[in-house]
């Protein structure tokens, strides 16, 4: 009996030990899932089905179920390395995360990986920062590979304590300085520092020569003396290594090359060997940030970064550059405010900060810029407030257009008697033209159009004899006679959409209550915005609305003469009951013509704008509408005469939930700045001429439920990053024949809410990833027609098989040949992903926050206990059941619907975007609607096959260059 009890005790202890290990290991597996999911690292194994890392590809465990090896090379990991891993997996001996997209710096905390023997992070080009001195604690490390990163700084002398290190790879980084003498004690058998052009030193350690041929120092300055560089040269080299991101533009900036002898491109020096100018101008030569270290180059007189993709704020510390005469950051992506500290730049004559995303007001301290001749702040769209009353009296050219300035034009500007150009159009300026400006004796060009100015041109302005251009168009409340000697034919005045110069409509006197004006309010007094609420008076709003289009195309039910100034009663306008300001304009299908009214930017109360199917609209999308920061929904689809680009300035509309711009003639790319539109749920840009790569920045629009970019000219690959759009139920990327030949990204399998996926005519090859069946559990439609290089068996969905359109009556893809398999495997798309990895099966972090993966909830531990006990009991039974019932598993409903004269899988069912239904039984007279965002009805070109089918379309028929029914539909004999 004692023997039996002893045996039972041993068995019970083993079970409890196993259960305890399983509990801890399950919790560890959950944390690793969270960390790797945050890094977008996708493995071949369907790891959503297991919390045991020992079951995952690339993971090895020891007998105690501890993770000892992680090989995650090429798993598309992006982001910073988790500093918590030494605590989560302390027994790790091998880690390989090479060839990924990691960023940030090497974690100091990894010095606690005391069991680590092999570490490879090579091939992460954005992994930077210094080599951590704390890693000297990794005394068991034998192989360290950090090549092809962006590591900088010196080689740590403290690493001489790594007495197990035999192989070290540091190729192609930004390391500098000599090889530490202390490294002579290291048991190195091979070392490579190739391509670190700033490594130097004449004292070649004896151990270095003893390693030959297992040493590689090509492309370094080892063997040459390390001379002391001037501080300003170090500052430029630091800028190149850290803030500036460029491919080859700054390759000539080398520490061993004299900076001031003409060999450093974009830099010029004076006769004393000091830097005079930096001119990095060109087509996107540089990205990244403006280096604060340039404040050390106090001898600089000129800096220009025109036409790049620099996205930082303007460094306040550049106030130290007191010799600077010219500074241009024109046409970048700068944000933030104008530094008031720059008031110290007293030598500055030209300051050009135009075409960026700067905001705030013009600092009052800038009045001290006593030498300033030229100031360009135009096209930032978010610089606002009242225009500064005082500016440098030396100004010759001033450009403020395309911003959000309010208030009246200052009388004090009359002192700017050297001014020749003043451009302040496309703002929200109010009030009258100052009489005092008649003293601007040198003024040649004045642009004040598209504001909310009132009254007439002062007659005193007849004394400005130098004026050749006076643009006042788009101020619908302006009126009155021209100054003496001016005429509409020969005068400098441009005054479209005003009543200036109209003898039949004189300006009312101040306070007058009546007027016969057809284009203006009857009351021009008190037209400034309310000082307490900022709201415009109703007379101004009415004039802004009515002045949008000529009377010949005035929307039905609009007009002061027809309906009075109570615009809230005009057809299609909805107002806020408390403020009486317009919140919505609905003019779908109205016969509008001409460009969109720029000065609607003053109607900042607008939240919805519906101008769909206004086929007479022309021109481009107004950047000035960036002032409409309350806007939620914009529908401008179906205006085929509209052209231009997507204004990057619209990134200010951060409350947008729907943006529909289908069937225009837009060109260019989708601005990266749109990534801030994180409230956007519906983005539809189909049937334009947009080009460039499909932007990764869309992955930041995490609220998206519908994305339609079809029928454009995009190139490159399908972005893996779209896997982060977890709310997406429609992804429509059809008719993108310019995309690269590629496979469907397996990472998209995590889009568990996706219902419609349309990649027809998208240059796809290979098979549909098997993980789509488990991950895309709600998929109802999969359109792959026109992808002639696709092959393989379609996955079998566990619940309901989605309808699959392969074109015509095709029911399945051809088998993949050896060549097609090879082609597929060599594409840039990575192997299968984390299938169905959603928030529902990963425990959330502790409410207290903390670093990703650093906390484990009690629920995870409880679940692990239950899973350990129940899993052992049910394993055998569940395995038997699966084998017993395998023959009864079906593949879901047929891909082809039944019914006479019915649409089958070659047409998509009508859902949110209105596609043809799959089945219309008894369909001799079917009415099918092709919807594309509400463009109104247009005729569909081309004849439909079959008989008795009436089609209404709201976007051109895709697959047909003439806008007809795609040829694949004509092959469907069931129509």
mmCIF file of N, CA, C and O in Angstrom, residues 485-531:
data_model
loop_
_atom_site.group_PDB
_atom_site.id
_atom_site.type_symbol
_atom_site.label_atom_id
_atom_site.label_comp_id
_atom_site.label_asym_id
_atom_site.label_seq_id
_atom_site.Cartn_x
_atom_site.Cartn_y
_atom_site.Cartn_z
ATOM 1 N N UNK A 485 -10.714 107.602 -63.222
ATOM 2 C CA UNK A 485 -9.675 107.234 -64.172
ATOM 3 C C UNK A 485 -9.563 105.729 -64.405
ATOM 4 O O UNK A 485 -8.827 105.302 -65.296
ATOM 5 N N UNK A 486 -10.289 104.963 -63.616
ATOM 6 C CA UNK A 486 -10.274 103.515 -63.815
ATOM 7 C C UNK A 486 -11.517 103.098 -64.609
ATOM 8 O O UNK A 486 -12.579 103.725 -64.485
ATOM 9 N N UNK A 487 -11.393 102.062 -65.372
ATOM 10 C CA UNK A 487 -12.549 101.506 -66.071
ATOM 11 C C UNK A 487 -12.392 99.987 -66.094
ATOM 12 O O UNK A 487 -11.291 99.459 -65.958
ATOM 13 N N UNK A 488 -13.496 99.298 -66.263
ATOM 14 C CA UNK A 488 -13.429 97.834 -66.255
ATOM 15 C C UNK A 488 -12.620 97.310 -67.430
ATOM 16 O O UNK A 488 -12.015 96.250 -67.350
ATOM 17 N N UNK A 489 -12.591 98.068 -68.544
ATOM 18 C CA UNK A 489 -11.840 97.604 -69.710
ATOM 19 C C UNK A 489 -10.352 97.861 -69.546
ATOM 20 O O UNK A 489 -9.524 97.001 -69.805
ATOM 21 N N UNK A 490 -10.011 99.038 -69.078
ATOM 22 C CA UNK A 490 -8.599 99.393 -69.040
ATOM 23 C C UNK A 490 -8.001 99.444 -67.656
ATOM 24 O O UNK A 490 -6.816 99.702 -67.494
ATOM 25 N N UNK A 491 -8.810 99.207 -66.622
ATOM 26 C CA UNK A 491 -8.297 99.323 -65.251
ATOM 27 C C UNK A 491 -7.614 98.035 -64.840
ATOM 28 O O UNK A 491 -7.730 97.008 -65.492
ATOM 29 N N UNK A 492 -6.880 98.087 -63.705
ATOM 30 C CA UNK A 492 -6.226 96.863 -63.230
ATOM 31 C C UNK A 492 -7.162 95.924 -62.497
ATOM 32 O O UNK A 492 -6.734 94.900 -61.993
ATOM 33 N N UNK A 493 -8.455 96.265 -62.418
ATOM 34 C CA UNK A 493 -9.362 95.537 -61.541
ATOM 35 C C UNK A 493 -9.863 94.256 -62.192
ATOM 36 O O UNK A 493 -10.301 94.245 -63.350
ATOM 37 N N UNK A 494 -9.802 93.157 -61.409
ATOM 38 C CA UNK A 494 -10.476 91.903 -61.746
ATOM 39 C C UNK A 494 -11.495 91.664 -60.656
ATOM 40 O O UNK A 494 -11.128 91.516 -59.485
ATOM 41 N N UNK A 495 -12.790 91.661 -61.020
ATOM 42 C CA UNK A 495 -13.840 91.689 -59.999
ATOM 43 C C UNK A 495 -14.995 90.771 -60.337
ATOM 44 O O UNK A 495 -16.163 91.139 -60.192
ATOM 45 N N UNK A 496 -14.717 89.540 -60.783
ATOM 46 C CA UNK A 496 -15.783 88.579 -61.036
ATOM 47 C C UNK A 496 -16.504 88.251 -59.730
ATOM 48 O O UNK A 496 -15.918 88.260 -58.647
ATOM 49 N N UNK A 497 -17.811 87.960 -59.858
ATOM 50 C CA UNK A 497 -18.634 87.620 -58.697
ATOM 51 C C UNK A 497 -18.659 88.741 -57.661
ATOM 52 O O UNK A 497 -18.666 88.496 -56.458
ATOM 53 N N UNK A 498 -18.617 89.975 -58.124
ATOM 54 C CA UNK A 498 -18.853 91.137 -57.276
ATOM 55 C C UNK A 498 -19.764 92.071 -58.064
ATOM 56 O O UNK A 498 -20.095 91.820 -59.228
ATOM 57 N N UNK A 499 -20.166 93.177 -57.437
ATOM 58 C CA UNK A 499 -20.942 94.201 -58.144
ATOM 59 C C UNK A 499 -20.126 95.462 -58.335
ATOM 60 O O UNK A 499 -20.670 96.553 -58.546
ATOM 61 N N UNK A 500 -18.809 95.328 -58.287
ATOM 62 C CA UNK A 500 -17.939 96.477 -58.517
ATOM 63 C C UNK A 500 -18.096 96.932 -59.970
ATOM 64 O O UNK A 500 -18.068 96.119 -60.901
ATOM 65 N N UNK A 501 -18.252 98.227 -60.152
ATOM 66 C CA UNK A 501 -18.337 98.783 -61.489
ATOM 67 C C UNK A 501 -19.684 98.616 -62.153
ATOM 68 O O UNK A 501 -19.826 98.946 -63.333
ATOM 69 N N UNK A 502 -20.678 98.118 -61.430
ATOM 70 C CA UNK A 502 -22.023 97.940 -61.990
ATOM 71 C C UNK A 502 -22.844 99.184 -61.675
ATOM 72 O O UNK A 502 -23.271 99.379 -60.541
ATOM 73 N N UNK A 503 -23.097 100.031 -62.655
ATOM 74 C CA UNK A 503 -23.791 101.300 -62.373
ATOM 75 C C UNK A 503 -25.236 101.101 -61.942
ATOM 76 O O UNK A 503 -25.827 101.988 -61.315
ATOM 77 N N UNK A 504 -25.797 99.925 -62.241
ATOM 78 C CA UNK A 504 -27.188 99.691 -61.871
ATOM 79 C C UNK A 504 -27.346 99.261 -60.422
ATOM 80 O O UNK A 504 -28.455 99.222 -59.891
ATOM 81 N N UNK A 505 -26.241 98.932 -59.783
ATOM 82 C CA UNK A 505 -26.317 98.446 -58.404
ATOM 83 C C UNK A 505 -25.322 99.240 -57.577
ATOM 84 O O UNK A 505 -24.191 98.800 -57.337
ATOM 85 N N UNK A 506 -25.684 100.403 -57.124
ATOM 86 C CA UNK A 506 -24.756 101.192 -56.299
ATOM 87 C C UNK A 506 -24.622 100.589 -54.915
ATOM 88 O O UNK A 506 -25.476 99.843 -54.458
ATOM 89 N N UNK A 507 -23.501 100.915 -54.270
ATOM 90 C CA UNK A 507 -23.294 100.440 -52.901
ATOM 91 C C UNK A 507 -24.237 101.177 -51.960
ATOM 92 O O UNK A 507 -24.369 102.410 -52.050
ATOM 93 N N UNK A 508 -24.924 100.483 -51.057
ATOM 94 C CA UNK A 508 -25.753 101.184 -50.069
ATOM 95 C C UNK A 508 -24.881 101.934 -49.084
ATOM 96 O O UNK A 508 -23.747 101.546 -48.819
ATOM 97 N N UNK A 509 -25.415 103.004 -48.552
ATOM 98 C CA UNK A 509 -24.691 103.733 -47.524
ATOM 99 C C UNK A 509 -24.695 102.906 -46.246
ATOM 100 O O UNK A 509 -25.540 102.048 -46.032
ATOM 101 N N UNK A 510 -23.727 103.179 -45.395
ATOM 102 C CA UNK A 510 -23.629 102.437 -44.145
ATOM 103 C C UNK A 510 -24.919 102.557 -43.361
ATOM 104 O O UNK A 510 -25.438 103.644 -43.155
ATOM 105 N N UNK A 511 -25.463 101.423 -42.952
ATOM 106 C CA UNK A 511 -26.695 101.392 -42.174
ATOM 107 C C UNK A 511 -27.933 101.349 -43.018
ATOM 108 O O UNK A 511 -29.026 101.270 -42.489
ATOM 109 N N UNK A 512 -27.802 101.422 -44.356
ATOM 110 C CA UNK A 512 -28.985 101.377 -45.207
ATOM 111 C C UNK A 512 -29.683 100.047 -45.081
ATOM 112 O O UNK A 512 -29.068 99.011 -44.921
ATOM 113 N N UNK A 513 -30.984 100.050 -45.177
ATOM 114 C CA UNK A 513 -31.755 98.818 -45.000
ATOM 115 C C UNK A 513 -32.293 98.278 -46.295
ATOM 116 O O UNK A 513 -33.025 97.327 -46.315
ATOM 117 N N UNK A 514 -31.983 98.872 -47.398
ATOM 118 C CA UNK A 514 -32.527 98.358 -48.655
ATOM 119 C C UNK A 514 -31.501 98.478 -49.749
ATOM 120 O O UNK A 514 -30.630 99.320 -49.739
ATOM 121 N N UNK A 515 -31.630 97.615 -50.700
ATOM 122 C CA UNK A 515 -30.749 97.608 -51.860
ATOM 123 C C UNK A 515 -31.385 96.764 -52.927
ATOM 124 O O UNK A 515 -32.094 95.825 -52.655
ATOM 125 N N UNK A 516 -31.117 97.114 -54.168
ATOM 126 C CA UNK A 516 -31.643 96.330 -55.287
ATOM 127 C C UNK A 516 -30.652 95.310 -55.774
ATOM 128 O O UNK A 516 -30.851 94.681 -56.793
ATOM 129 N N UNK A 517 -29.559 95.122 -55.032
ATOM 130 C CA UNK A 517 -28.525 94.174 -55.467
ATOM 131 C C UNK A 517 -29.083 92.774 -55.578
ATOM 132 O O UNK A 517 -29.817 92.312 -54.725
ATOM 133 N N UNK A 518 -28.734 92.106 -56.640
ATOM 134 C CA UNK A 518 -29.152 90.714 -56.816
ATOM 135 C C UNK A 518 -28.088 89.749 -56.355
ATOM 136 O O UNK A 518 -28.334 88.564 -56.236
ATOM 137 N N UNK A 519 -26.886 90.235 -56.114
ATOM 138 C CA UNK A 519 -25.807 89.340 -55.720
ATOM 139 C C UNK A 519 -25.328 89.576 -54.303
ATOM 140 O O UNK A 519 -24.433 88.918 -53.830
ATOM 141 N N UNK A 520 -25.913 90.542 -53.614
ATOM 142 C CA UNK A 520 -25.412 90.884 -52.298
ATOM 143 C C UNK A 520 -26.553 91.051 -51.312
ATOM 144 O O UNK A 520 -27.706 91.252 -51.665
ATOM 145 N N UNK A 521 -26.189 90.988 -50.055
ATOM 146 C CA UNK A 521 -27.149 91.236 -48.991
ATOM 147 C C UNK A 521 -27.601 92.687 -49.040
ATOM 148 O O UNK A 521 -26.892 93.574 -49.482
ATOM 149 N N UNK A 522 -28.790 92.938 -48.534
ATOM 150 C CA UNK A 522 -29.307 94.307 -48.518
ATOM 151 C C UNK A 522 -28.714 95.136 -47.399
ATOM 152 O O UNK A 522 -28.883 96.336 -47.366
ATOM 153 N N UNK A 523 -28.004 94.506 -46.468
ATOM 154 C CA UNK A 523 -27.441 95.249 -45.346
ATOM 155 C C UNK A 523 -25.944 94.974 -45.280
ATOM 156 O O UNK A 523 -25.514 93.861 -45.036
ATOM 157 N N UNK A 524 -25.149 95.989 -45.495
ATOM 158 C CA UNK A 524 -23.694 95.809 -45.458
ATOM 159 C C UNK A 524 -23.081 96.350 -44.184
ATOM 160 O O UNK A 524 -21.880 96.410 -44.051
ATOM 161 N N UNK A 525 -23.897 96.755 -43.253
ATOM 162 C CA UNK A 525 -23.343 97.229 -41.988
ATOM 163 C C UNK A 525 -23.146 96.058 -41.039
ATOM 164 O O UNK A 525 -23.885 95.093 -41.043
ATOM 165 N N UNK A 526 -22.121 96.162 -40.198
ATOM 166 C CA UNK A 526 -21.882 95.112 -39.213
ATOM 167 C C UNK A 526 -21.562 93.777 -39.816
ATOM 168 O O UNK A 526 -22.070 92.756 -39.373
ATOM 169 N N UNK A 527 -20.720 93.755 -40.856
ATOM 170 C CA UNK A 527 -20.462 92.504 -41.558
ATOM 171 C C UNK A 527 -19.294 91.723 -40.978
ATOM 172 O O UNK A 527 -18.977 90.651 -41.471
ATOM 173 N N UNK A 528 -18.668 92.233 -39.953
ATOM 174 C CA UNK A 528 -17.575 91.478 -39.339
ATOM 175 C C UNK A 528 -18.145 90.322 -38.525
ATOM 176 O O UNK A 528 -19.306 90.324 -38.131
ATOM 177 N N UNK A 529 -17.305 89.328 -38.272
ATOM 178 C CA UNK A 529 -17.727 88.191 -37.470
ATOM 179 C C UNK A 529 -18.008 88.633 -36.045
ATOM 180 O O UNK A 529 -17.449 89.606 -35.547
ATOM 181 N N UNK A 530 -18.891 87.910 -35.383
ATOM 182 C CA UNK A 530 -19.220 88.212 -33.995
ATOM 183 C C UNK A 530 -17.985 88.105 -33.121
ATOM 184 O O UNK A 530 -17.261 87.119 -33.198
ATOM 185 N N UNK A 531 -17.708 89.116 -32.287
ATOM 186 C CA UNK A 531 -16.505 89.052 -31.447
ATOM 187 C C UNK A 531 -16.588 87.979 -30.368
ATOM 188 O O UNK A 531 -15.582 87.573 -29.826
#
